[in-house]
Tab-separated table of C-alpha atoms in Angstrom:
chain	number	residue	atom	x	y	z
A	1	MET	CA	11.617	-10.528	14.205
A	2	GLU	CA	12.424	-9.520	10.664
A	3	LYS	CA	14.202	-12.138	8.645
A	4	LYS	CA	17.658	-11.011	7.597
A	5	LYS	CA	17.909	-10.669	3.827
A	6	ARG	CA	20.631	-12.897	2.442
A	7	THR	CA	23.206	-11.437	0.070
A	8	PRO	CA	22.788	-13.248	-3.254
A	9	LYS	CA	25.760	-15.237	-4.475
A	10	ILE	CA	27.427	-15.776	-7.817
A	11	ASN	CA	28.147	-19.289	-9.081
A	12	TYR	CA	31.459	-19.202	-10.880
A	13	LEU	CA	34.388	-21.297	-11.904
A	14	GLU	CA	37.312	-18.943	-12.114
A	15	VAL	CA	38.635	-15.428	-12.365
A	16	PHE	CA	41.781	-14.597	-14.297
A	17	GLY	CA	43.707	-11.713	-15.811
A	18	PRO	CA	44.610	-9.078	-16.590
A	19	THR	CA	44.591	-10.552	-20.072
A	20	ILE	CA	43.479	-9.543	-23.562
A	21	GLN	CA	39.969	-9.992	-24.986
A	22	GLY	CA	40.598	-11.886	-28.204
A	23	GLU	CA	37.300	-11.507	-30.063
A	24	GLY	CA	34.217	-9.459	-30.768
A	25	MET	CA	33.359	-5.824	-30.262
A	26	VAL	CA	36.228	-4.966	-27.894
A	27	ILE	CA	38.832	-7.237	-29.495
A	28	GLY	CA	42.318	-6.507	-28.202
A	29	LYS	CA	41.069	-4.898	-24.994
A	30	LYS	CA	42.885	-5.369	-21.725
A	31	THR	CA	40.471	-7.004	-19.297
A	32	MET	CA	39.923	-9.232	-16.297
A	33	PHE	CA	37.701	-12.301	-16.799
A	34	LEU	CA	35.012	-13.827	-14.636
A	35	ARG	CA	33.855	-17.227	-15.845
A	36	THR	CA	30.475	-18.148	-14.397
A	37	TYR	CA	29.344	-21.724	-13.856
A	38	GLY	CA	26.438	-23.383	-15.643
A	39	CYS	CA	24.738	-23.146	-19.010
A	40	ASP	CA	21.265	-23.688	-20.462
A	41	TYR	CA	22.940	-24.733	-23.733
A	42	SER	CA	25.355	-27.542	-24.587
A	43	CYS	CA	26.924	-26.464	-27.878
A	44	ASP	CA	28.586	-29.234	-29.828
A	45	TRP	CA	31.789	-27.248	-30.244
A	46	CYS	CA	31.747	-25.342	-26.924
A	47	ASP	CA	35.285	-24.357	-25.967
A	48	THR	CA	34.461	-24.210	-22.243
A	49	LYS	CA	32.469	-27.421	-21.734
A	50	TYR	CA	33.883	-27.685	-18.229
A	51	THR	CA	31.504	-24.867	-17.239
A	52	TRP	CA	28.496	-27.147	-17.708
A	53	ASP	CA	29.401	-30.813	-18.361
A	54	GLY	CA	29.977	-31.641	-14.705
A	55	SER	CA	33.666	-32.368	-15.083
A	56	GLU	CA	34.588	-29.411	-12.879
A	57	LYS	CA	31.542	-29.194	-10.658
A	58	HIS	CA	33.816	-29.688	-7.654
A	59	ASN	CA	35.623	-26.492	-8.616
A	60	MET	CA	32.497	-24.349	-8.668
A	61	LYS	CA	32.634	-21.468	-6.209
A	62	ARG	CA	29.824	-19.495	-4.607
A	63	ALA	CA	30.588	-16.027	-3.338
A	64	THR	CA	28.938	-12.665	-2.794
A	65	PRO	CA	29.456	-9.935	-5.401
A	66	GLN	CA	31.852	-8.101	-3.059
A	67	GLU	CA	33.846	-11.292	-2.483
A	68	VAL	CA	34.098	-11.867	-6.235
A	69	PHE	CA	35.269	-8.300	-6.755
A	70	ASP	CA	37.845	-8.747	-3.987
A	71	GLU	CA	39.071	-11.926	-5.685
A	72	LEU	CA	39.401	-10.041	-8.961
A	73	LYS	CA	41.558	-7.429	-7.248
A	74	GLU	CA	43.611	-10.082	-5.501
A	75	THR	CA	44.114	-11.981	-8.761
A	76	ALA	CA	45.232	-8.819	-10.558
A	77	GLY	CA	47.711	-8.318	-7.701
A	78	ASP	CA	49.876	-5.266	-8.187
A	79	LYS	CA	48.249	-4.664	-11.561
A	80	SER	CA	45.184	-2.476	-11.762
A	81	PHE	CA	42.390	-2.922	-14.275
A	82	SER	CA	39.545	-0.886	-15.720
A	83	HIS	CA	37.540	-3.560	-17.544
A	84	LEU	CA	35.917	-6.861	-16.591
A	85	THR	CA	34.587	-9.414	-19.071
A	86	ILE	CA	31.899	-11.730	-17.736
A	87	SER	CA	31.642	-14.961	-19.674
A	88	GLY	CA	30.449	-18.476	-19.037
A	89	GLY	CA	28.741	-20.777	-19.433
A	90	ASN	CA	25.802	-18.451	-19.680
A	91	PRO	CA	26.248	-15.588	-17.208
A	92	ALA	CA	22.585	-14.677	-17.693
A	93	LEU	CA	21.767	-17.553	-15.315
A	94	GLN	CA	22.944	-15.273	-12.489
A	95	LYS	CA	20.304	-12.864	-11.257
A	96	GLU	CA	20.482	-10.185	-8.554
A	97	SER	CA	24.020	-11.208	-7.626
A	98	MET	CA	25.332	-10.157	-11.019
A	99	SER	CA	23.464	-6.878	-10.893
A	100	GLN	CA	25.258	-6.068	-7.660
A	101	LEU	CA	28.667	-7.050	-9.050
A	102	ILE	CA	28.159	-4.679	-11.991
A	103	ASP	CA	27.343	-1.862	-9.562
A	104	ILE	CA	30.456	-2.591	-7.509
A	105	CYS	CA	32.564	-2.538	-10.679
A	106	HIS	CA	31.129	0.792	-11.757
A	107	GLU	CA	31.660	2.293	-8.305
A	108	ASN	CA	35.318	1.309	-8.688
A	109	GLY	CA	35.744	2.735	-12.181
A	110	VAL	CA	35.663	-0.667	-13.878
A	111	LYS	CA	33.615	-1.105	-17.048
A	112	VAL	CA	31.850	-4.394	-17.657
A	113	GLY	CA	31.555	-6.463	-20.818
A	114	LEU	CA	29.344	-9.524	-21.104
A	115	GLU	CA	28.783	-12.301	-23.594
A	116	THR	CA	25.633	-14.409	-23.652
A	117	GLN	CA	23.740	-16.435	-26.245
A	118	GLY	CA	20.533	-14.453	-25.913
A	119	SER	CA	18.400	-17.242	-24.489
A	120	ILE	CA	17.691	-15.617	-21.102
A	121	TRP	CA	16.973	-11.967	-20.337
A	122	GLN	CA	18.161	-10.114	-17.248
A	123	ASP	CA	17.335	-6.479	-16.472
A	124	TRP	CA	20.966	-5.879	-15.546
A	125	PHE	CA	21.829	-6.168	-19.262
A	126	TYR	CA	20.921	-2.482	-19.374
A	127	LYS	CA	23.926	-1.688	-17.198
A	128	ILE	CA	26.524	-3.560	-19.289
A	129	ASP	CA	29.081	-1.321	-21.018
A	130	ASP	CA	29.740	-3.654	-23.949
A	131	LEU	CA	27.261	-6.478	-24.441
A	132	THR	CA	27.687	-9.266	-26.979
A	133	ILE	CA	24.616	-11.274	-27.901
A	134	SER	CA	25.838	-14.463	-29.550
A	135	PRO	CA	22.988	-16.673	-30.776
A	136	LYS	CA	24.228	-20.129	-31.654
A	137	PRO	CA	24.170	-21.248	-35.329
A	138	PRO	CA	23.268	-24.733	-36.656
A	139	SER	CA	26.741	-26.225	-36.123
A	140	SER	CA	26.171	-25.863	-32.373
A	141	LEU	CA	23.162	-28.242	-32.624
A	142	MET	CA	21.200	-25.767	-30.465
A	143	LYS	CA	17.865	-24.193	-31.424
A	144	THR	CA	17.337	-20.441	-31.202
A	145	ASN	CA	14.208	-19.208	-29.446
A	146	PHE	CA	13.433	-16.231	-31.651
A	147	LEU	CA	10.622	-14.974	-29.422
A	148	THR	CA	13.112	-14.500	-26.593
A	149	LEU	CA	15.843	-13.155	-28.861
A	150	ASP	CA	13.596	-10.638	-30.657
A	151	ASP	CA	12.288	-9.325	-27.373
A	152	MET	CA	15.845	-8.944	-26.080
A	153	VAL	CA	17.072	-7.102	-29.168
A	154	ASP	CA	14.025	-4.820	-29.137
A	155	LYS	CA	14.702	-3.863	-25.521
A	156	LEU	CA	18.433	-3.269	-26.043
A	157	VAL	CA	17.816	-1.083	-29.079
A	158	ALA	CA	15.057	0.853	-27.313
A	159	GLU	CA	17.322	1.607	-24.354
A	160	ASN	CA	20.325	2.415	-26.546
A	161	VAL	CA	22.566	-0.219	-24.943
A	162	ASN	CA	26.046	-0.556	-26.493
A	163	PHE	CA	25.656	-4.076	-27.855
A	164	SER	CA	26.546	-6.198	-30.860
A	165	ILE	CA	25.422	-9.496	-32.343
A	166	LYS	CA	28.093	-12.112	-32.970
A	167	ILE	CA	27.723	-15.408	-34.819
A	168	VAL	CA	30.318	-18.164	-34.745
A	169	TYR	CA	31.245	-19.445	-38.186
A	170	PHE	CA	32.080	-23.056	-38.918
A	171	ASN	CA	30.238	-23.842	-42.145
A	172	GLU	CA	27.805	-22.702	-44.838
A	173	ASP	CA	24.750	-23.383	-42.699
A	174	ASP	CA	26.135	-21.051	-40.042
A	175	LEU	CA	26.621	-18.333	-42.615
A	176	ARG	CA	23.043	-18.787	-43.853
A	177	TYR	CA	21.833	-18.508	-40.259
A	178	ALA	CA	23.923	-15.347	-39.732
A	179	LYS	CA	22.652	-13.698	-42.911
A	180	ASP	CA	19.037	-14.409	-42.040
A	181	LEU	CA	19.532	-13.089	-38.534
A	182	PHE	CA	21.256	-9.894	-39.653
A	183	LYS	CA	18.501	-9.311	-42.224
A	184	ARG	CA	15.868	-9.913	-39.566
A	185	TYR	CA	17.109	-6.939	-37.566
A	186	LYS	CA	18.152	-4.739	-40.480
A	187	ASP	CA	14.587	-5.067	-41.770
A	188	LYS	CA	13.431	-3.582	-38.481
A	189	GLY	CA	15.685	-0.623	-39.185
A	190	TYR	CA	18.138	-1.529	-36.420
A	191	ASP	CA	21.728	-0.334	-36.918
A	192	ILE	CA	23.465	-3.030	-34.854
A	193	PRO	CA	27.154	-3.952	-35.262
A	194	TYR	CA	27.243	-7.488	-36.666
A	195	TYR	CA	30.225	-9.747	-36.069
A	196	LEU	CA	31.240	-13.090	-37.496
A	197	SER	CA	33.768	-15.034	-35.434
A	198	VAL	CA	35.794	-17.948	-36.750
A	199	GLY	CA	35.070	-21.073	-34.724
A	200	ASN	CA	37.824	-23.174	-33.205
A	201	ALA	CA	37.362	-26.777	-34.370
A	202	THR	CA	39.881	-28.182	-31.868
A	203	PRO	CA	39.542	-26.159	-28.666
A	204	TYR	CA	41.158	-28.761	-26.429
A	205	THR	CA	44.271	-29.757	-28.360
A	206	SER	CA	47.689	-28.542	-27.287
A	207	ASP	CA	48.851	-28.638	-30.922
A	208	ASP	CA	49.723	-25.442	-32.769
A	209	ILE	CA	46.412	-24.215	-34.208
A	210	THR	CA	47.613	-20.847	-35.527
A	211	LYS	CA	47.760	-21.827	-39.197
A	212	GLN	CA	44.416	-23.613	-39.083
A	213	LEU	CA	42.721	-20.556	-37.561
A	214	ILE	CA	44.298	-18.122	-40.020
A	215	ASP	CA	43.341	-20.326	-42.974
A	216	LYS	CA	39.770	-20.479	-41.700
A	217	LEU	CA	39.700	-16.689	-41.329
A	218	GLU	CA	40.932	-16.290	-44.893
A	219	GLU	CA	38.144	-18.649	-46.037
A	220	LEU	CA	35.577	-16.555	-44.192
A	221	TRP	CA	36.951	-13.273	-45.542
A	222	ASP	CA	36.692	-14.635	-49.098
A	223	LEU	CA	33.050	-15.513	-48.502
A	224	VAL	CA	32.289	-12.134	-46.918
A	225	MET	CA	33.949	-10.147	-49.699
A	226	ASN	CA	31.850	-11.915	-52.300
A	227	ASP	CA	28.453	-11.841	-50.620
A	228	GLU	CA	26.364	-8.677	-50.580
A	229	GLU	CA	24.222	-10.052	-47.770
A	230	LEU	CA	27.343	-9.674	-45.620
A	231	ASN	CA	28.142	-6.058	-46.484
A	232	ASP	CA	27.831	-4.738	-42.961
A	233	VAL	CA	29.711	-7.368	-40.985
A	234	GLN	CA	33.021	-7.403	-39.199
A	235	ALA	CA	34.634	-10.824	-39.611
A	236	LEU	CA	37.206	-11.644	-36.956
A	237	PRO	CA	39.207	-14.520	-35.507
A	238	GLN	CA	39.713	-15.516	-31.897
A	239	LEU	CA	42.950	-13.572	-31.739
A	240	HIS	CA	43.907	-15.012	-28.351
A	241	ALA	CA	43.820	-18.521	-29.839
A	242	ILE	CA	45.979	-17.397	-32.776
A	243	VAL	CA	48.549	-15.921	-30.385
A	244	TRP	CA	48.360	-18.257	-27.400
A	245	GLY	CA	46.706	-21.427	-28.728
A	246	ASN	CA	44.243	-23.155	-26.404
A	247	ALA	CA	46.007	-22.142	-23.180
A	248	ARG	CA	43.490	-21.751	-20.361
A	249	GLY	CA	43.389	-18.855	-17.920
A	250	VAL	CA	44.815	-16.275	-20.279
B	1	MET	CA	29.612	36.581	-68.002
B	2	GLU	CA	29.780	34.633	-64.777
B	3	LYS	CA	32.721	32.331	-64.467
B	4	LYS	CA	31.656	28.712	-64.229
B	5	LYS	CA	32.591	27.189	-60.897
B	6	ARG	CA	34.911	24.239	-61.377
B	7	THR	CA	34.127	20.974	-59.653
B	8	PRO	CA	36.982	20.265	-57.241
B	9	LYS	CA	38.992	17.123	-57.883
B	10	ILE	CA	40.484	14.410	-55.724
B	11	ASN	CA	44.139	13.429	-56.096
B	12	TYR	CA	44.372	9.687	-55.636
B	13	LEU	CA	46.408	6.672	-56.480
B	14	GLU	CA	44.005	3.770	-56.470
B	15	VAL	CA	40.679	2.317	-55.454
B	16	PHE	CA	40.262	-1.334	-54.543
B	17	GLY	CA	37.914	-3.782	-52.875
B	18	PRO	CA	35.634	-4.994	-51.574
B	19	THR	CA	38.206	-6.153	-49.076
B	20	ILE	CA	38.552	-6.367	-45.289
B	21	GLN	CA	39.784	-3.580	-43.017
B	22	GLY	CA	42.594	-5.233	-41.091
B	23	GLU	CA	43.170	-2.815	-38.214
B	24	GLY	CA	41.787	-0.245	-35.824
B	25	MET	CA	38.293	0.587	-34.678
B	26	VAL	CA	36.413	-1.289	-37.414
B	27	ILE	CA	38.848	-4.196	-37.715
B	28	GLY	CA	37.407	-7.034	-39.783
B	29	LYS	CA	34.916	-4.797	-41.584
B	30	LYS	CA	34.085	-5.339	-45.231
B	31	THR	CA	34.999	-2.157	-47.077
B	32	MET	CA	36.119	-0.509	-50.299
B	33	PHE	CA	39.361	1.507	-50.176
B	34	LEU	CA	40.297	4.838	-51.692
B	35	ARG	CA	44.001	5.623	-51.422
B	36	THR	CA	44.671	9.334	-51.860
B	37	TYR	CA	47.928	10.715	-53.213
B	38	GLY	CA	50.360	12.848	-51.243
B	39	CYS	CA	51.436	13.240	-47.650
B	40	ASP	CA	52.770	15.999	-45.402
B	41	TYR	CA	54.702	13.321	-43.476
B	42	SER	CA	57.418	10.872	-44.542
B	43	CYS	CA	57.378	8.207	-41.840
B	44	ASP	CA	60.482	6.069	-41.690
B	45	TRP	CA	58.467	2.845	-41.706
B	46	CYS	CA	55.557	3.988	-43.914
B	47	ASP	CA	53.989	0.966	-45.614
B	48	THR	CA	52.648	3.045	-48.520
B	49	LYS	CA	55.672	5.210	-49.426
B	50	TYR	CA	54.584	5.138	-53.050
B	51	THR	CA	51.824	7.605	-52.117
B	52	TRP	CA	54.406	10.344	-51.476
B	53	ASP	CA	57.969	9.394	-52.512
B	54	GLY	CA	57.423	10.181	-56.195
B	55	SER	CA	57.916	6.619	-57.377
B	56	GLU	CA	54.306	6.423	-58.578
B	57	LYS	CA	53.624	10.047	-59.375
B	58	HIS	CA	52.840	9.002	-62.953
B	59	ASN	CA	50.022	6.839	-61.594
B	60	MET	CA	48.331	9.667	-59.722
B	61	LYS	CA	44.776	10.310	-60.894
B	62	ARG	CA	42.650	13.432	-60.625
B	63	ALA	CA	38.904	13.035	-60.772
B	64	THR	CA	35.716	14.646	-59.508
B	65	PRO	CA	34.004	13.146	-56.457
B	66	GLN	CA	31.276	11.671	-58.679
B	67	GLU	CA	33.887	10.120	-60.984
B	68	VAL	CA	35.669	8.589	-57.996
B	69	PHE	CA	32.398	7.181	-56.692
B	70	ASP	CA	31.635	5.754	-60.137
B	71	GLU	CA	35.075	4.116	-60.199
B	72	LEU	CA	34.414	2.599	-56.780
B	73	LYS	CA	31.175	1.085	-58.095
B	74	GLU	CA	32.869	-0.117	-61.263
B	75	THR	CA	35.719	-1.674	-59.264
B	76	ALA	CA	33.272	-3.462	-56.971
B	77	GLY	CA	31.597	-4.800	-60.124
B	78	ASP	CA	28.706	-7.090	-59.357
B	79	LYS	CA	29.463	-6.796	-55.647
B	80	SER	CA	27.771	-4.087	-53.664
B	81	PHE	CA	29.297	-2.340	-50.675
B	82	SER	CA	28.151	-0.263	-47.739
B	83	HIS	CA	31.460	1.074	-46.404
B	84	LEU	CA	34.372	3.053	-47.835
B	85	THR	CA	37.730	3.518	-46.118
B	86	ILE	CA	39.684	6.586	-47.184
B	87	SER	CA	43.388	6.262	-46.540
B	88	GLY	CA	46.562	7.747	-47.900
B	89	GLY	CA	49.028	9.293	-47.781
B	90	ASN	CA	47.191	11.850	-45.760
B	91	PRO	CA	43.630	12.209	-47.076
B	92	ALA	CA	43.277	15.437	-45.066
B	93	LEU	CA	45.234	17.142	-47.877
B	94	GLN	CA	42.016	16.940	-49.940
B	95	LYS	CA	39.582	19.757	-49.257
B	96	GLU	CA	36.135	20.441	-50.740
B	97	SER	CA	36.454	17.494	-53.116
B	98	MET	CA	36.513	15.037	-50.223
B	99	SER	CA	33.577	16.713	-48.544
B	100	GLN	CA	31.543	16.145	-51.692
B	101	LEU	CA	32.625	12.503	-51.999
B	102	ILE	CA	31.473	11.860	-48.433
B	103	ASP	CA	28.075	13.368	-49.268
B	104	ILE	CA	27.762	11.199	-52.366
B	105	CYS	CA	28.612	8.111	-50.321
B	106	HIS	CA	25.996	8.949	-47.707
B	107	GLU	CA	23.364	9.620	-50.367
B	108	ASN	CA	24.085	6.089	-51.628
B	109	GLY	CA	23.906	4.406	-48.230
B	110	VAL	CA	27.667	4.018	-47.929
B	111	LYS	CA	29.345	4.832	-44.622
B	112	VAL	CA	32.795	6.388	-44.641
B	113	GLY	CA	35.836	5.632	-42.514
B	114	LEU	CA	39.002	7.703	-42.589
B	115	GLU	CA	42.509	7.458	-41.202
B	116	THR	CA	44.782	10.462	-40.819
B	117	GLN	CA	47.748	11.399	-38.624
B	118	GLY	CA	46.070	14.452	-37.134
B	119	SER	CA	48.387	17.058	-38.632
B	120	ILE	CA	45.763	18.845	-40.770
B	121	TRP	CA	42.157	19.638	-39.900
B	122	GLN	CA	39.259	19.543	-42.338
B	123	ASP	CA	35.666	20.464	-41.456
B	124	TRP	CA	34.463	17.371	-43.290
B	125	PHE	CA	35.938	15.262	-40.454
B	126	TYR	CA	32.594	15.936	-38.738
B	127	LYS	CA	30.832	13.845	-41.380
B	128	ILE	CA	33.071	10.769	-41.105
B	129	ASP	CA	31.332	7.677	-39.682
B	130	ASP	CA	34.459	6.122	-38.176
B	131	LEU	CA	37.487	8.368	-37.894
B	132	THR	CA	40.930	7.176	-36.811
B	133	ILE	CA	43.416	9.803	-35.668
B	134	SER	CA	46.835	8.190	-35.782
B	135	PRO	CA	49.575	10.505	-34.518
B	136	LYS	CA	53.009	9.144	-35.396
B	137	PRO	CA	55.300	7.961	-32.563
B	138	PRO	CA	59.093	8.466	-32.324
B	139	SER	CA	59.996	5.466	-34.508
B	140	SER	CA	58.428	7.312	-37.450
B	141	LEU	CA	61.023	10.126	-37.037
B	142	MET	CA	58.149	12.621	-37.369
B	143	LYS	CA	57.315	15.346	-34.828
B	144	THR	CA	53.773	15.777	-33.540
B	145	ASN	CA	52.304	19.281	-33.553
B	146	PHE	CA	50.348	19.111	-30.316
B	147	LEU	CA	48.663	22.479	-30.846
B	148	THR	CA	47.023	21.142	-33.999
B	149	LEU	CA	46.287	17.740	-32.489
B	150	ASP	CA	44.769	19.110	-29.275
B	151	ASP	CA	42.532	21.451	-31.224
B	152	MET	CA	41.400	18.553	-33.432
B	153	VAL	CA	40.637	16.245	-30.523
B	154	ASP	CA	38.764	19.031	-28.697
B	155	LYS	CA	36.563	19.636	-31.735
B	156	LEU	CA	35.850	15.944	-32.353
B	157	VAL	CA	34.903	15.366	-28.722
B	158	ALA	CA	32.736	18.500	-28.638
B	159	GLU	CA	30.806	17.395	-31.730
B	160	ASN	CA	30.543	13.784	-30.560
B	161	VAL	CA	32.245	12.352	-33.655
B	162	ASN	CA	32.770	8.561	-33.625
B	163	PHE	CA	36.565	8.569	-33.527
B	164	SER	CA	39.496	6.757	-31.970
B	165	ILE	CA	43.186	7.410	-31.452
B	166	LYS	CA	45.595	4.786	-32.750
B	167	ILE	CA	49.341	4.606	-32.167
B	168	VAL	CA	51.659	2.299	-34.092
B	169	TYR	CA	53.956	0.267	-31.865
B	170	PHE	CA	57.500	-0.629	-32.784
B	171	ASN	CA	59.510	-0.002	-29.625
B	172	GLU	CA	59.596	1.277	-26.040
B	173	ASP	CA	59.771	4.916	-27.096
B	174	ASP	CA	56.555	4.465	-29.071
B	175	LEU	CA	54.853	3.000	-26.032
B	176	ARG	CA	56.030	5.924	-23.880
B	177	TYR	CA	54.645	8.311	-26.506
B	178	ALA	CA	51.327	6.427	-26.564
B	179	LYS	CA	50.979	6.431	-22.788
B	180	ASP	CA	51.687	10.152	-22.548
B	181	LEU	CA	49.205	10.871	-25.318
B	182	PHE	CA	46.445	8.745	-23.798
B	183	LYS	CA	47.025	10.395	-20.426
B	184	ARG	CA	46.918	13.837	-22.057
B	185	TYR	CA	43.340	13.256	-23.155
B	186	LYS	CA	42.195	11.178	-20.215
B	187	ASP	CA	43.267	14.059	-17.975
B	188	LYS	CA	40.862	16.253	-19.922
B	189	GLY	CA	38.111	13.793	-19.031
B	190	TYR	CA	37.797	12.504	-22.600
B	191	ASP	CA	36.521	8.923	-22.978
B	192	ILE	CA	38.184	8.124	-26.318
B	193	PRO	CA	38.839	4.556	-27.546
B	194	TYR	CA	42.619	4.113	-27.585
B	195	TYR	CA	44.251	1.603	-29.935
B	196	LEU	CA	47.768	0.276	-30.216
B	197	SER	CA	48.643	-1.282	-33.560
B	198	VAL	CA	51.641	-3.541	-34.139
B	199	GLY	CA	53.935	-2.036	-36.756
B	200	ASN	CA	55.134	-3.999	-39.749
B	201	ALA	CA	58.944	-3.851	-39.863
B	202	THR	CA	59.159	-5.264	-43.395
B	203	PRO	CA	56.203	-3.881	-45.359
B	204	TYR	CA	57.710	-4.518	-48.785
B	205	THR	CA	59.020	-8.060	-48.509
B	206	SER	CA	57.200	-10.935	-50.163
B	207	ASP	CA	58.437	-13.300	-47.434
B	208	ASP	CA	56.001	-14.886	-45.003
B	209	ILE	CA	55.641	-12.336	-42.195
B	210	THR	CA	52.841	-14.053	-40.266
B	211	LYS	CA	54.990	-15.439	-37.471
B	212	GLN	CA	56.932	-12.200	-37.058
B	213	LEU	CA	53.710	-10.191	-36.721
B	214	ILE	CA	52.128	-12.622	-34.258
B	215	ASP	CA	55.296	-12.690	-32.137
B	216	LYS	CA	55.325	-8.893	-32.086
B	217	LEU	CA	51.657	-8.840	-31.047
B	218	GLU	CA	52.404	-11.268	-28.224
B	219	GLU	CA	55.250	-8.976	-27.110
B	220	LEU	CA	52.889	-5.997	-27.094
B	221	TRP	CA	50.155	-7.887	-25.233
B	222	ASP	CA	52.681	-8.834	-22.523
B	223	LEU	CA	53.634	-5.197	-22.108
B	224	VAL	CA	50.000	-4.041	-22.037
B	225	MET	CA	48.931	-6.657	-19.492
B	226	ASN	CA	51.674	-5.538	-17.120
B	227	ASP	CA	51.343	-1.767	-17.397
B	228	GLU	CA	48.567	0.077	-15.603
B	229	GLU	CA	49.092	3.121	-17.806
B	230	LEU	CA	47.706	0.953	-20.612
B	231	ASN	CA	44.562	-0.229	-18.848
B	232	ASP	CA	42.131	1.245	-21.356
B	233	VAL	CA	43.745	0.284	-24.652
B	234	GLN	CA	42.862	-2.193	-27.337
B	235	ALA	CA	46.068	-3.718	-28.736
B	236	LEU	CA	45.682	-5.148	-32.218
B	237	PRO	CA	47.683	-6.409	-35.183
B	238	GLN	CA	47.336	-5.572	-38.851
B	239	LEU	CA	45.167	-8.612	-39.412
B	240	HIS	CA	45.264	-8.272	-43.208
B	241	ALA	CA	49.064	-8.581	-43.102
B	242	ILE	CA	48.807	-11.681	-40.892
B	243	VAL	CA	46.388	-13.296	-43.335
B	244	TRP	CA	47.562	-11.974	-46.696
B	245	GLY	CA	51.138	-10.793	-46.085
B	246	ASN	CA	52.183	-7.604	-47.867
B	247	ALA	CA	49.967	-8.147	-50.926
B	248	ARG	CA	48.845	-4.813	-52.354
B	249	GLY	CA	45.323	-3.965	-53.453
B	250	VAL	CA	43.567	-6.207	-50.965
């Protein structure tokens, strides 16, 4: 008797939306969110530590791609949507299950955006409509594996995937890291959109962080305007945090 | 004797930068600005009325494309740049002169962005690297010529130009206008990036307008999240006004 093939499942923490994407290459875009569970990194300033630090392990869900898509539709309720952002944690930890979810989205007219740090490759990256590769700078206390990252960027460029590279900015070391990374790929002749994103130093406070974030953006803009190594970048805030603070699930 | 062909000149008010593009499809991008003189519109809420209301006619300059490019380099000083934004007024009032400036920019490795309301076509639109067509909604008190606009959009789509459509949002009528316009082109099967941009109700005050602009963005986001006719949009603020207020020349 042939063994029945099991449908692969997605490990995730939550779905929410419709909301607005607050950062990066589709900033301002109306989107649903899927937040996957688990991460191969543990960034010092991570603003979603609950996806990997164990504190919400009891909330982790496992469901088939079709079940996740159904939950997205149920969550949106009477509102329709045409874009899904997959974030984490690191969503690249999900394998065949995620590939199937992307296909289901596309069959239903929903485009898919994804953000990942570039530490793990998945072939389904080729199917993503807007892909953000966000290697983590020194302030994260993580180390970049450039062999993996270079290979990933080479593949995405070769297959003409709509992707960008985004670096979080907290301090001078981060900016140095960003400049070196941008130069690394410019020197290969790659015309990739490069983003800098202002980091949120207090992602868990309920205080008003609007002024702090705007001041930090102004600081970054001043640096960008005066540095020819940063000619090609787009420097942006986390607009959702400016508007809504650290509220979760929006 | 053959008559010597005169080099065409650009009518403009000012160049400034490097600064940051605060809105639209390349939001956050480091760029120089060229502000042309003159407009075929007179929007009620225009934030650069001095380009057409006569109040700064004495400041209008006329120069050849090469002279304008030289002034851009001189203004940037020891800072280099790789992007120029041409704004107005309506820069589409400039003909062959602008075509030549674009060529000079490209020869020098400088990409060119342009914003125009879509009331006048120029063949040099095909050469723009990021083109924003920004038809004016009811709050402007202007009337859209849809024959001209449709023809423009058809051409840009046919030639695969990197362009977006951006509508300024002040009120419900503007949103109705935006939704109808987006639908007009979606129904043709066009996959154009659609932007909504929060209008600035007090573009000439020196008061702090940050809170007002953020509140208005939150209002717009709420509307977008709850309206399926706005599924595909990106809704953004004028980020430069949030950070710098109404300061001119930045």
